[in-house]
Tab-separated table of C-alpha atoms in Angstrom:
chain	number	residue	atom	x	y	z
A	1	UNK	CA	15.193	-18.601	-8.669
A	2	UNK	CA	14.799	-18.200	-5.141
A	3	UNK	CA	13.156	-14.741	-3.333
A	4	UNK	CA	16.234	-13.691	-1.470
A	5	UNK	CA	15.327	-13.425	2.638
A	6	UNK	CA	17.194	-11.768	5.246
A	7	UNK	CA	19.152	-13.866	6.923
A	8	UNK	CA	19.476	-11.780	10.454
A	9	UNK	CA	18.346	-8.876	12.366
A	10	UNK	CA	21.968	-7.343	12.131
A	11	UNK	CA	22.011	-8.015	8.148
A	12	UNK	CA	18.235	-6.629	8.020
A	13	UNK	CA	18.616	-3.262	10.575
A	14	UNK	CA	21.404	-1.598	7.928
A	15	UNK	CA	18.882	-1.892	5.051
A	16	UNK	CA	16.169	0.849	6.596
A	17	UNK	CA	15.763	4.345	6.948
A	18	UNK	CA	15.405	3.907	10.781
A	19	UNK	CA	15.396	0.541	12.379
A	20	UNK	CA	14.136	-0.651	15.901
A	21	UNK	CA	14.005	-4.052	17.971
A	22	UNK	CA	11.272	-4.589	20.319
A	23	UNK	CA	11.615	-7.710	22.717
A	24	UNK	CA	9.502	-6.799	26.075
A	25	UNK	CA	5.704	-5.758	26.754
A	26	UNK	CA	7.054	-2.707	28.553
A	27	UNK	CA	9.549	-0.781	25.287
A	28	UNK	CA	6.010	-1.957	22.730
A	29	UNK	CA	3.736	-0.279	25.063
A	30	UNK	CA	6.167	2.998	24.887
A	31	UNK	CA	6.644	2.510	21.265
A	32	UNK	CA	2.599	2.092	20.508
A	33	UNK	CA	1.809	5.528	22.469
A	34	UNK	CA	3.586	7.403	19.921
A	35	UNK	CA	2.061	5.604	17.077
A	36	UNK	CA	-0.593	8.439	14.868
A	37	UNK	CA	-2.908	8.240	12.341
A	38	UNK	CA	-1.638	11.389	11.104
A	39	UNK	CA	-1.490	10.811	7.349
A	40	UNK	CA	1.386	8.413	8.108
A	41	UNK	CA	0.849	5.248	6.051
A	42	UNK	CA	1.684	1.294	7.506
A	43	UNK	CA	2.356	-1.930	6.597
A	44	UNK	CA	2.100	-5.413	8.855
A	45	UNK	CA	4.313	-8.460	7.918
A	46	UNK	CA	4.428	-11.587	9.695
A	47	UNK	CA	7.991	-12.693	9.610
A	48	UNK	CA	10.539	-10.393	9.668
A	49	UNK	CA	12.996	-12.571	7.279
A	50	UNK	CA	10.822	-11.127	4.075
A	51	UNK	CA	11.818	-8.408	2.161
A	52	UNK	CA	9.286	-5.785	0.763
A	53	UNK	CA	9.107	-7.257	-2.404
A	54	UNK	CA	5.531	-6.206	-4.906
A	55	UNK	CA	3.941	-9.501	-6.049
A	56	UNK	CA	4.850	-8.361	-10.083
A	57	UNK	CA	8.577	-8.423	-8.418
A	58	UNK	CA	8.250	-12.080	-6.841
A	59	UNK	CA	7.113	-12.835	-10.343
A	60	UNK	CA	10.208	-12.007	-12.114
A	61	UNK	CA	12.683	-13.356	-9.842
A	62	UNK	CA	11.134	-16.993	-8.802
A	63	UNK	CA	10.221	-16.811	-12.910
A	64	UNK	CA	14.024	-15.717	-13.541
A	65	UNK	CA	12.944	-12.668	-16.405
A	66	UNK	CA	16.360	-11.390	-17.096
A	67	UNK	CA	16.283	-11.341	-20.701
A	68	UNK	CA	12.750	-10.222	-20.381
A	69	UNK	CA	11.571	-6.248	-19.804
A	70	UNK	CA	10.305	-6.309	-16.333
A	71	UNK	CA	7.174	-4.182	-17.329
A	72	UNK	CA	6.066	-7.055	-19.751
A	73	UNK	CA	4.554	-9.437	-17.843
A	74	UNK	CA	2.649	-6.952	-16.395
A	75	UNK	CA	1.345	-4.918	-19.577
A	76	UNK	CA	0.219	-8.307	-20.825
A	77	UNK	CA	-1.463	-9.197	-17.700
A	78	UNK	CA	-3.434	-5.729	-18.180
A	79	UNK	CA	-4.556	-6.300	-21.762
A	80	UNK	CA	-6.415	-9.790	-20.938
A	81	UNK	CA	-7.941	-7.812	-18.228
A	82	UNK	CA	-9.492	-5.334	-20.345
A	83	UNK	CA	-11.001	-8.017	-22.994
A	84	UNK	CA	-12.077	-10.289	-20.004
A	85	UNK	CA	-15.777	-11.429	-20.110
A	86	UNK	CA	-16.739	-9.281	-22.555
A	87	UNK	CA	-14.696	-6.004	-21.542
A	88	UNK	CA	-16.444	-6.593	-17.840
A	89	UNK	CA	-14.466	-4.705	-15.749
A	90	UNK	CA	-14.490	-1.983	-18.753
A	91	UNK	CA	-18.262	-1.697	-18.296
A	92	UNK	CA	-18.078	-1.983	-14.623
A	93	UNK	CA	-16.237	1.172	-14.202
A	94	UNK	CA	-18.676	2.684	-16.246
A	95	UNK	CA	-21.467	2.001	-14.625
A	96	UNK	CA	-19.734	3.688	-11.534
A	97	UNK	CA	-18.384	6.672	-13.712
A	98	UNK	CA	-15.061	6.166	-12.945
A	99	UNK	CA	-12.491	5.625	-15.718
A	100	UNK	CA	-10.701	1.788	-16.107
A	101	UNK	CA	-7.688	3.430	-16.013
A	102	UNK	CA	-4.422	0.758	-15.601
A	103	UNK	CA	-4.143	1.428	-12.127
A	104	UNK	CA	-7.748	0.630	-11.562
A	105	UNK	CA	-6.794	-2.567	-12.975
A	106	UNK	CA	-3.600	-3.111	-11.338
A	107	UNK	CA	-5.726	-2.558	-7.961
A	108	UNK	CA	-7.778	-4.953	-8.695
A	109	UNK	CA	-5.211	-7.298	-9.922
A	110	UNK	CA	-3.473	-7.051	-6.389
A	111	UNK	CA	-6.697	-7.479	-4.605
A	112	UNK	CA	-7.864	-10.921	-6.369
A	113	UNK	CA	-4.542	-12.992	-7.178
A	114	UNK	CA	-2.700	-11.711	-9.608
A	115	UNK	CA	0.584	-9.939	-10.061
A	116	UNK	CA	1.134	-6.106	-9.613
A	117	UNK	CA	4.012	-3.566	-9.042
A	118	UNK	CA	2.600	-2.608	-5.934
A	119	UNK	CA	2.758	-2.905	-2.034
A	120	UNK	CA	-0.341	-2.819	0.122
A	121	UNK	CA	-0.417	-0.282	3.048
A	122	UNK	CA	-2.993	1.149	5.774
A	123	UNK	CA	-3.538	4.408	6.924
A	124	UNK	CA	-4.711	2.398	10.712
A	125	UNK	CA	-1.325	1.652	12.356
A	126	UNK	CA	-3.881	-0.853	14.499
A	127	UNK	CA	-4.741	-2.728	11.020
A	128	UNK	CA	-1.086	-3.142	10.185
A	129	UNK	CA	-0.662	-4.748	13.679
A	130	UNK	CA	-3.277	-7.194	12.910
A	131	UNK	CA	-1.517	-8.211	8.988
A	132	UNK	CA	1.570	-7.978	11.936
A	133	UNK	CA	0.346	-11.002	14.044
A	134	UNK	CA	-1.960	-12.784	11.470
A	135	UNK	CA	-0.726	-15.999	10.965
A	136	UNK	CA	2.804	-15.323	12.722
A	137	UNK	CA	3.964	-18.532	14.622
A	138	UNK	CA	7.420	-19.550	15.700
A	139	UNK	CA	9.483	-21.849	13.584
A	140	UNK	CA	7.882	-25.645	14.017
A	141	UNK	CA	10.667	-27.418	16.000
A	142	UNK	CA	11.193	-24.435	18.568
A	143	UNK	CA	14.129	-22.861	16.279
A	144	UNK	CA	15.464	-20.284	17.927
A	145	UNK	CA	12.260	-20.166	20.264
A	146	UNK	CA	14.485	-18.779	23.553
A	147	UNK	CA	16.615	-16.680	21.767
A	148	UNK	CA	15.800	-12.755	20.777
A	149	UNK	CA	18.844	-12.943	18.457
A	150	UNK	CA	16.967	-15.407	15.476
A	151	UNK	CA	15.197	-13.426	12.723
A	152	UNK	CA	12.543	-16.697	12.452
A	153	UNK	CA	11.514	-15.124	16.147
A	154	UNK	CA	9.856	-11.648	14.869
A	155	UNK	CA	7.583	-10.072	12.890
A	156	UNK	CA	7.638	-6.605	11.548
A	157	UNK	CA	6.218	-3.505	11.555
A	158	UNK	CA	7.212	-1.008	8.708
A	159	UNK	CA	5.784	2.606	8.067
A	160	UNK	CA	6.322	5.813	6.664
A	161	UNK	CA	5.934	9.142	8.571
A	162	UNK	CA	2.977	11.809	6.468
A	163	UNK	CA	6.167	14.179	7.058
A	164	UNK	CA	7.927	11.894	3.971
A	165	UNK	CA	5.162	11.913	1.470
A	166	UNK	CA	4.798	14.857	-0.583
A	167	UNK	CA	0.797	15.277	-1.082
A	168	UNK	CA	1.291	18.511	-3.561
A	169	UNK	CA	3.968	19.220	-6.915
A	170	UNK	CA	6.263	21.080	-4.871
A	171	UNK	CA	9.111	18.725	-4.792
A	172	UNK	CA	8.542	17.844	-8.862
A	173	UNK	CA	8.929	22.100	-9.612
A	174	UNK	CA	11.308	22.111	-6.964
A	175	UNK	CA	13.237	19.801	-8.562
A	176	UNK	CA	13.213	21.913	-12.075
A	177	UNK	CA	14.539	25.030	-10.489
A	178	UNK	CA	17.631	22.633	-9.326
A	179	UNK	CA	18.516	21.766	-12.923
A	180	UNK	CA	18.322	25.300	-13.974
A	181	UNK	CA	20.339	26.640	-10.911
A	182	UNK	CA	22.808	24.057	-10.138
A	183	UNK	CA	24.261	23.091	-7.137
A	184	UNK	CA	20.869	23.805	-4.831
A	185	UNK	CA	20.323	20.816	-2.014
A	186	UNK	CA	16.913	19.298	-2.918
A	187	UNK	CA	15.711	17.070	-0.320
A	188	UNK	CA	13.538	14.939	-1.617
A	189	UNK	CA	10.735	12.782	0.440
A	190	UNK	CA	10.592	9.285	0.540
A	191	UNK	CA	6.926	9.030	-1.253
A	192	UNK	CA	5.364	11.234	-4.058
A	193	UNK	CA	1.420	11.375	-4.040
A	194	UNK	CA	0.232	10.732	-7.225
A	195	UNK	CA	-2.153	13.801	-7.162
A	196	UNK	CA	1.159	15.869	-6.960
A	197	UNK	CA	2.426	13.903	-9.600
A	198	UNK	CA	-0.891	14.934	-11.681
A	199	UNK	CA	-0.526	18.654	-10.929
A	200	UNK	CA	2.860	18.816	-11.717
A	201	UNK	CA	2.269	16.921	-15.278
A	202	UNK	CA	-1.014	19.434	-15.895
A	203	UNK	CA	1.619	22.364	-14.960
A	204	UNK	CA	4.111	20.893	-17.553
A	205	UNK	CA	1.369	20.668	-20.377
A	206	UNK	CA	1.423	16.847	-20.510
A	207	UNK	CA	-2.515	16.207	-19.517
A	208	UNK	CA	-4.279	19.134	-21.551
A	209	UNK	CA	-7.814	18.120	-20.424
A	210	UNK	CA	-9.909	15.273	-18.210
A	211	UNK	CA	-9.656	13.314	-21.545
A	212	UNK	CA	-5.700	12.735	-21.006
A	213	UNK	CA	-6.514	10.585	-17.410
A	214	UNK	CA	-6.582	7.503	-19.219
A	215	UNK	CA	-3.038	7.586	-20.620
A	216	UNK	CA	-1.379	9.699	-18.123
A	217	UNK	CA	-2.340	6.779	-15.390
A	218	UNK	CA	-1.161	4.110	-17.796
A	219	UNK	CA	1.405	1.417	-16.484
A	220	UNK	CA	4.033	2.604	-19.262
A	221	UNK	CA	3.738	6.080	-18.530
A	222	UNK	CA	4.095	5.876	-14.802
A	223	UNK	CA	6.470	3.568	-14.996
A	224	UNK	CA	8.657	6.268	-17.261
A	225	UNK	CA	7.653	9.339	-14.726
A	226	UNK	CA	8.988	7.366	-11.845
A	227	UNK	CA	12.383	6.112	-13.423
A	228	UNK	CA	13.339	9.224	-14.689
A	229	UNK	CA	17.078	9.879	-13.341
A	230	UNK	CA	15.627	13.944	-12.501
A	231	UNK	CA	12.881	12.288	-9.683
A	232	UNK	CA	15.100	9.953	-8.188
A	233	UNK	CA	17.461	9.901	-4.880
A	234	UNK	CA	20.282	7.942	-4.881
A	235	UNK	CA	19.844	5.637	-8.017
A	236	UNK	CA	16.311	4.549	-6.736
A	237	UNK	CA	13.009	5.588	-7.730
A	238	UNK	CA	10.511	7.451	-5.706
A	239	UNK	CA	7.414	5.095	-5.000
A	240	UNK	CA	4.048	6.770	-5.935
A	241	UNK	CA	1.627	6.686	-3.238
A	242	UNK	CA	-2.463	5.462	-4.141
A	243	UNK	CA	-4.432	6.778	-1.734
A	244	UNK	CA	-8.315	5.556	-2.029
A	245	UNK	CA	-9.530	9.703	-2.897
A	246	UNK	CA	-10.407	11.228	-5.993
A	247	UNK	CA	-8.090	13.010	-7.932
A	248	UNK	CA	-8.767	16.565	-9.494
A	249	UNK	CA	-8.197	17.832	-12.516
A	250	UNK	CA	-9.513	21.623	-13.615
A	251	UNK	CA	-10.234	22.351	-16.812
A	252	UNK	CA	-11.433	25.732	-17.804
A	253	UNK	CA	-12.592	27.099	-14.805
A	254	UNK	CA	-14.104	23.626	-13.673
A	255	UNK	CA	-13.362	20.510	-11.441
A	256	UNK	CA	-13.436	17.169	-12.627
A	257	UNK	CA	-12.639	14.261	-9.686
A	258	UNK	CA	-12.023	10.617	-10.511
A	259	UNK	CA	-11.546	7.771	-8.131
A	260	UNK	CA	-7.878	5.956	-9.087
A	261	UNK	CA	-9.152	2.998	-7.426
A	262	UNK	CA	-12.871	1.034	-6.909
A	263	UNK	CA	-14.146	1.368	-3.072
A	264	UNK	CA	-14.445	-2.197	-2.382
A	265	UNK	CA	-15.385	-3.566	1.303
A	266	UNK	CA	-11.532	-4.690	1.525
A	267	UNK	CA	-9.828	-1.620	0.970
A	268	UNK	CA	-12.461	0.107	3.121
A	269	UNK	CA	-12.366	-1.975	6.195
A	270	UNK	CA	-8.370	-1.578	5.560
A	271	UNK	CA	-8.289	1.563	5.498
A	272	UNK	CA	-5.926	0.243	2.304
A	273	UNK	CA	-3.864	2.503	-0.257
A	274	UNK	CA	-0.991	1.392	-2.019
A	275	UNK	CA	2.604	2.227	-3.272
A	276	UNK	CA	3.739	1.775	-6.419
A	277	UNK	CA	7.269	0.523	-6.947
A	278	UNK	CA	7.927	-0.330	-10.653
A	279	UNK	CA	11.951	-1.292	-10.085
A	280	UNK	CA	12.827	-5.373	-11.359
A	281	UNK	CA	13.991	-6.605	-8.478
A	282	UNK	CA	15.146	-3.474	-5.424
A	283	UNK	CA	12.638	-4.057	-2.801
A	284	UNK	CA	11.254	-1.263	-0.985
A	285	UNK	CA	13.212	-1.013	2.484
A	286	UNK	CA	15.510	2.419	2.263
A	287	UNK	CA	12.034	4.370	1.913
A	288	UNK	CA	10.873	2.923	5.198
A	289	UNK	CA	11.180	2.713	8.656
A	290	UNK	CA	11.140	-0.842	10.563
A	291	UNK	CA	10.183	-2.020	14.232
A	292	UNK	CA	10.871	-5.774	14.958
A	293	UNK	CA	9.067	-7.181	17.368
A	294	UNK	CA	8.927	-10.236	19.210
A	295	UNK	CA	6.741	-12.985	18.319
A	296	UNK	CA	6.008	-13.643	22.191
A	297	UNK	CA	4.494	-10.324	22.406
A	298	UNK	CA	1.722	-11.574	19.865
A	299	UNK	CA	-0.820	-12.561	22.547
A	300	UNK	CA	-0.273	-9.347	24.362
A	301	UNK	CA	-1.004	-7.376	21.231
A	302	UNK	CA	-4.285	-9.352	20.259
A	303	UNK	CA	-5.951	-9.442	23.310
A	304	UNK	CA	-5.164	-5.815	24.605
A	305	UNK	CA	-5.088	-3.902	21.546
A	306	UNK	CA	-7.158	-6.005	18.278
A	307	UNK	CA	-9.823	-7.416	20.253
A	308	UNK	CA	-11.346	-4.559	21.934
A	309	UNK	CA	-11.024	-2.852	19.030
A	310	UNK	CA	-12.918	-5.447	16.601
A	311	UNK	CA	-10.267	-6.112	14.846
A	312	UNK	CA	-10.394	-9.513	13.580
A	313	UNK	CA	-9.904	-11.610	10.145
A	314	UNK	CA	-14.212	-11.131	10.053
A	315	UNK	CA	-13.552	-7.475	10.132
A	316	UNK	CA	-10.533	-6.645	8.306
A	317	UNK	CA	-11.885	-8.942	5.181
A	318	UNK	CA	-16.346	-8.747	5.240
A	319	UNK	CA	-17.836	-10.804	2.714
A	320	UNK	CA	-21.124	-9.244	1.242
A	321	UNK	CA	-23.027	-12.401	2.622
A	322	UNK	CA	-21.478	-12.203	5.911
A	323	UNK	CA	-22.863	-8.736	6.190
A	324	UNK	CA	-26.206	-9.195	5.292
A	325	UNK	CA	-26.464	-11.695	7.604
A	326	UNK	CA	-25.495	-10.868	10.727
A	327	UNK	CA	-26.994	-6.976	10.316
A	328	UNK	CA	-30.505	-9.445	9.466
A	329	UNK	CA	-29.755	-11.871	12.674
A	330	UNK	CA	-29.329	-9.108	14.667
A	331	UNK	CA	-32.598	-7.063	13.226
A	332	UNK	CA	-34.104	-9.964	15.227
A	333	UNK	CA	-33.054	-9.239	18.672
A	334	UNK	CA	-33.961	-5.728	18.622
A	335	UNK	CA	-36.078	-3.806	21.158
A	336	UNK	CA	-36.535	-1.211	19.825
A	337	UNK	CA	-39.194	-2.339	16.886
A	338	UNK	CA	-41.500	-0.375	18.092
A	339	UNK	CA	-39.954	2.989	16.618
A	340	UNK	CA	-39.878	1.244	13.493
A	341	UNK	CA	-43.443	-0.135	13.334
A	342	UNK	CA	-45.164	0.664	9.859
A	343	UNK	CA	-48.852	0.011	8.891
């Protein structure tokens, strides 16, 4: 099967939370002033016409899984990763005394090819302008090329405000004193933090000790917690947000913290998290907000806003070797070797 795509800018506006079009230097300057790095999380695509699909989701539908559970591919995809080279990535994490829990591996499955029910975001709205304009051309053949009408003309700029991510259990409790006194209005946020998500299950009785991370982060068990009818909002499931911090768990009067993901050079220079969104085929487009921009504002964007900041493909993806080399090249140059000097 085919990955559905919109097919305009007045099919795609109705699908968002809030929607905006931006076709002149003057409305994205005004628009990028009130951009923060508040907590607010972003995401950078470079044609508009794609829908927020997860990779595991563009999986199932160009495989056509119907008959298939939609979790199966993935659970299979996990196992292989565990027995790989000898149980490497097993022995990796514990080397850095972190636990291979599945959504270490599902992190790293993201990051290096394969298929995963998550979206990649940045905390940097500025890195989510570069993913933005990476790669984003007009259609070959001019298509649409003098028109601000054609969806093939823009790329996209989604986010979600910190205001719409709940970072504590609140909402999950909140949520239990609804069903036992009907009828209260529970707003709910767009994103749950999976650190609330932890507290709330410790609160509940479900993780008992630091020895319960394992299984509480598993694929299957998530992908229960986040389907459940009682945490959802209109049919759909609340995504979890993946932030690169350690998670806490107490346990008899002390603190135990775990990293959910490994802090690799690519999710660092990102400043990368990620949500996960376990649903078949829904993409993940009512939970965010969408600016559309012009493609002929690209130039303007790199050259006033990405290049004095560094921002470049060098920067937002370092190679070890790339590192090491130019920190060595420019050792060489330095004047200052004299407050270094060692007999």
């Amino acid at each position: 099967m085919k990955i559905p795509n919109y097919l305009s800018l007045d099919e795609k506006k109705n699908s968002f939370k809030d929607y905006r079009c931006i076709n002149n230097i003057h409305d994205f300057k005004q628009w990028y002033e009130s951009l923060r790095n508040d907590g607010s999380i972003f995401r950078g695509m470079s044609e508009s016409k794609y829908k927020n699909y997860t990779s595991a989701q563009r999986h199932n539908i160009m495989a056509d899984y119907e008959d298939l559970p939609f979790q199966t591919q993935t659970m299979l995809e996990l196992d292989e990763l565990r027995k790989s080279n000898d149980k490497l990535l097993e022995r990796h994490c514990k080397n850095l005394r972190m636990p291979c829990t599945d959504l270490y591996l599902l992190s790293f499955a993201q990051h290096y090819g394969g298929i995963a029910p998550m979206l990649d975001f940045t905390e940097d709205f500025n890195t989510a302008l570069f993913f933005m304009t990476d790669g984003a051309s007009f259609p070959s053949g001019g298509s649409g090329d003098d028109s601000c009408s054609d969806i093939s003309n823009y790329c996209s700029f989604y986010y979600i405000k910190n205001s719409e991510i709940s970072r504590t259990s609140e909402f999950l409790h909140a949520w239990d004193k609804y069903h036992e006194e009907k009828g209260k209005d529970i707003k709910a946020p767009q994103v749950i933090n999976i650190q609330g998500v932890i507290d709330y299950l410790i609160s509940q009785g479900v993780i008992k000790n630091n020895s319960d991370l394992d299984s509480i982060l598993s694929y299957k068990v998530l992908c229960n917690f986040v389907i459940c009818p009682a945490f959802s909002q209109n049919g759909r499931m609340i995504p979890l947000l993946i932030e690169n911090n350690p998670i806490s768990i107490d346990e008899n009067g002390k603190t135990y913290s775990f990293f959910l993901t490994i802090t690799n050079l690519n999710i660092e220079s990102q400043h990368g998290c990620f949500l996960l969104h376990t649903h078949y085929d829904y993409p993940l487009e009512k939970e965010l907000s969408c600016v559309d921009i012009h493609k002929s504002l690209i130039p303007f964007i790199e050259q006033t806003i990405l290049a004095p900041k560094g921002i470049n493909k060098k920067s937002i993806y370092p190679s070890e070797e790339s590192i090491v080399k130019d920190s060595f090249f420019r050792s060489l140059g330095r004047e200052d070797y004299m407050n270094y000097y060692y007999l």
